[in-house]
Short mmCIF file of C-alpha atoms in Angstrom, two decimals:
data_model
loop_
_atom_site.label_atom_id
_atom_site.label_comp_id
_atom_site.label_asym_id
_atom_site.label_seq_id
_atom_site.Cartn_x
_atom_site.Cartn_y
_atom_site.Cartn_z
CA MET A 256 36.21 4.64 41.02
CA TRP A 257 37.92 1.16 40.87
CA LEU A 258 41.24 2.19 41.42
CA SER A 259 40.17 3.60 45.31
CA GLY A 260 39.79 -0.31 46.16
CA GLN A 261 43.50 -1.04 45.26
CA TYR A 262 44.46 0.76 48.59
CA LYS A 263 44.26 -1.50 51.69
CA ARG A 264 43.37 -0.14 55.08
CA PRO A 265 45.26 -2.27 58.23
CA ALA A 266 42.62 -5.25 58.47
CA ASP A 267 40.48 -5.91 61.76
CA SER A 268 42.47 -9.05 62.04
CA GLY A 269 45.62 -7.37 62.80
CA GLU A 270 47.37 -7.09 59.52
CA GLY A 271 49.91 -4.45 59.38
CA GLN A 272 51.26 -2.21 56.84
CA THR A 273 54.14 0.26 56.91
CA GLY A 274 53.86 4.06 56.50
CA ILE A 275 55.84 7.41 56.85
CA VAL A 276 55.58 9.55 60.11
CA THR A 277 54.29 13.01 58.87
CA MET A 278 53.61 14.59 62.43
CA SER A 279 55.39 13.78 65.65
CA GLY A 280 54.98 14.93 69.34
CA GLY A 281 51.63 15.96 70.56
CA GLU A 282 49.58 14.09 67.90
CA LEU A 283 51.17 11.39 65.68
CA ALA A 284 50.12 11.11 62.07
CA VAL A 285 51.40 8.52 59.53
CA MET A 286 50.85 8.46 55.75
CA LEU A 287 49.33 5.02 54.78
CA ASP A 288 46.98 4.74 52.17
CA SER A 289 46.06 8.37 53.28
CA GLU A 290 47.13 10.47 56.32
CA ARG A 291 45.88 8.95 59.54
CA ARG A 292 46.10 11.17 62.80
CA GLY A 293 46.02 10.59 66.46
CA LEU A 294 47.75 7.13 66.27
CA GLU A 295 48.61 5.33 69.49
CA VAL A 296 52.32 4.30 70.07
CA TYR A 297 53.16 0.85 71.51
CA ALA A 298 56.71 -0.10 72.95
CA PRO A 299 57.89 -2.81 75.26
CA ALA A 300 56.99 -2.26 78.94
CA GLY A 301 59.09 0.20 80.50
CA TYR A 302 60.15 2.08 77.31
CA ARG A 303 58.45 5.05 75.59
CA TRP A 304 59.26 6.46 72.22
CA THR A 305 58.06 8.94 69.66
CA PRO A 306 58.78 8.14 66.15
CA ARG A 307 60.48 11.30 64.13
CA VAL A 308 58.81 12.67 60.97
CA GLY A 309 60.17 10.91 57.98
CA ARG A 310 60.64 7.52 59.72
CA ARG A 311 59.08 4.43 58.35
CA VAL A 312 56.75 2.76 61.03
CA LEU A 313 54.75 -0.39 61.12
CA VAL A 314 50.97 0.17 61.92
CA ILE A 315 48.51 -2.58 63.00
CA GLN A 316 44.86 -2.28 63.91
CA GLY A 317 43.22 -5.02 66.14
CA GLU A 318 39.69 -5.88 65.83
CA GLY A 319 37.48 -2.75 66.87
CA GLU A 320 40.61 -0.54 67.66
CA ILE A 321 42.19 2.32 66.08
CA PRO A 322 45.31 1.61 64.05
CA CYS A 323 48.46 1.90 66.34
CA VAL A 324 52.28 2.05 65.53
CA VAL A 325 54.20 -0.75 66.98
CA GLY A 326 57.46 -0.15 65.64
CA GLU A 327 60.01 1.74 63.59
CA ARG A 328 62.05 0.35 60.75
CA GLN A 329 65.81 -0.21 61.59
CA ASP A 330 68.75 0.46 59.45
CA GLY A 331 71.15 -2.43 59.03
CA ASP A 332 74.10 -0.58 60.82
CA VAL A 333 74.50 -0.36 64.54
CA PRO A 334 74.69 3.31 65.46
CA ASP A 335 77.58 4.74 67.17
CA ARG A 336 75.74 6.62 69.52
CA ALA A 337 72.18 6.25 70.72
CA ASP A 338 70.51 9.32 72.23
CA ILE A 339 67.78 9.18 74.82
CA GLN A 340 65.93 12.34 75.51
CA ALA A 341 63.32 12.44 78.26
CA ARG A 342 62.35 14.57 81.48
CA GLN A 343 63.31 11.57 83.47
CA LEU A 344 65.03 8.16 82.73
CA THR A 345 64.70 5.36 84.82
CA LEU A 346 66.96 2.05 84.57
CA GLU A 347 65.85 -0.95 86.48
CA GLY A 348 67.53 -4.29 86.62
CA GLU A 349 70.50 -6.18 88.26
CA ARG A 350 72.82 -5.08 85.80
CA VAL A 351 73.86 -2.38 83.20
CA LYS A 352 75.98 -3.96 80.44
CA VAL A 353 77.92 -2.01 77.88
CA ASP A 354 79.98 -4.00 75.26
CA GLY A 355 79.21 -7.16 77.37
CA ARG A 356 80.81 -5.61 80.45
CA ASP A 357 78.96 -4.29 83.63
CA SER A 358 79.30 -0.58 83.58
CA ALA A 359 77.30 2.69 83.35
CA ALA A 360 78.48 6.14 82.93
CA LEU A 361 76.12 9.07 84.14
CA ARG A 362 76.75 12.68 83.10
CA GLY A 363 74.95 15.74 83.79
CA GLU A 364 74.50 18.72 86.10
CA ARG A 365 72.89 16.85 88.82
CA VAL A 366 72.38 13.05 89.37
CA GLU A 367 70.17 11.62 91.95
CA LEU A 368 70.57 8.02 93.33
CA GLU A 369 67.78 6.63 95.75
CA GLY A 370 68.12 3.34 97.64
CA GLU A 371 71.29 1.57 98.93
CA ILE A 372 74.30 2.40 97.08
CA TYR A 373 77.42 0.07 96.72
CA VAL A 374 81.03 0.66 95.60
CA ASN A 375 82.91 -2.33 94.83
CA GLY A 376 80.52 -4.64 96.61
CA GLU A 377 80.53 -2.52 99.95
CA THR A 378 77.86 0.05 101.04
CA LEU A 379 78.71 3.80 100.31
CA GLU A 380 79.06 4.47 104.09
CA VAL A 381 81.43 1.53 104.77
CA TYR A 382 83.44 2.72 101.63
CA ILE A 383 83.48 6.28 102.83
CA THR A 384 84.45 5.12 106.34
CA ARG A 385 87.34 2.99 105.25
CA LEU A 386 88.74 5.80 102.92
CA ILE A 387 88.70 8.29 105.93
CA ILE A 388 90.37 5.78 108.10
CA LYS A 389 93.02 5.23 105.33
CA ILE A 390 93.38 9.08 105.00
CA LEU A 391 93.96 9.63 108.62
CA GLY A 392 96.66 6.68 108.77
CA GLY A 393 94.50 4.25 110.48
CA VAL A 394 93.68 6.60 113.60
CA GLY A 395 90.86 5.56 115.41
CA GLY A 396 90.29 1.85 114.27
#
């Protein structure tokens, strides 16, 4: 039928199209010209995400590759809150900035820190030692 030729699949040259996520989690499916299942999801290095059902995503296809999801349509508003849900979350870098200021808040039943820990520019050991000396009124040093 001539109408079937009207629908366009992502081209081998990397042309993209948008679709709606119909299955999420274990297997990702997106409704494009037809439902495509088993799509891979790409994100910047260090990030992992799974688009939710009902969200509009951008799907591209490289030469000889299966179509893959490379992004999700963003609403114009900045959210009041962004939730990150993962078995493990790792933040790496020199600084964590919130509202342009260096800051971070960690909440949970347990927080594990690895490596050298600093409080106001001094190691945790030095900080604790200084506090103990202050509490004891300078006794012993």
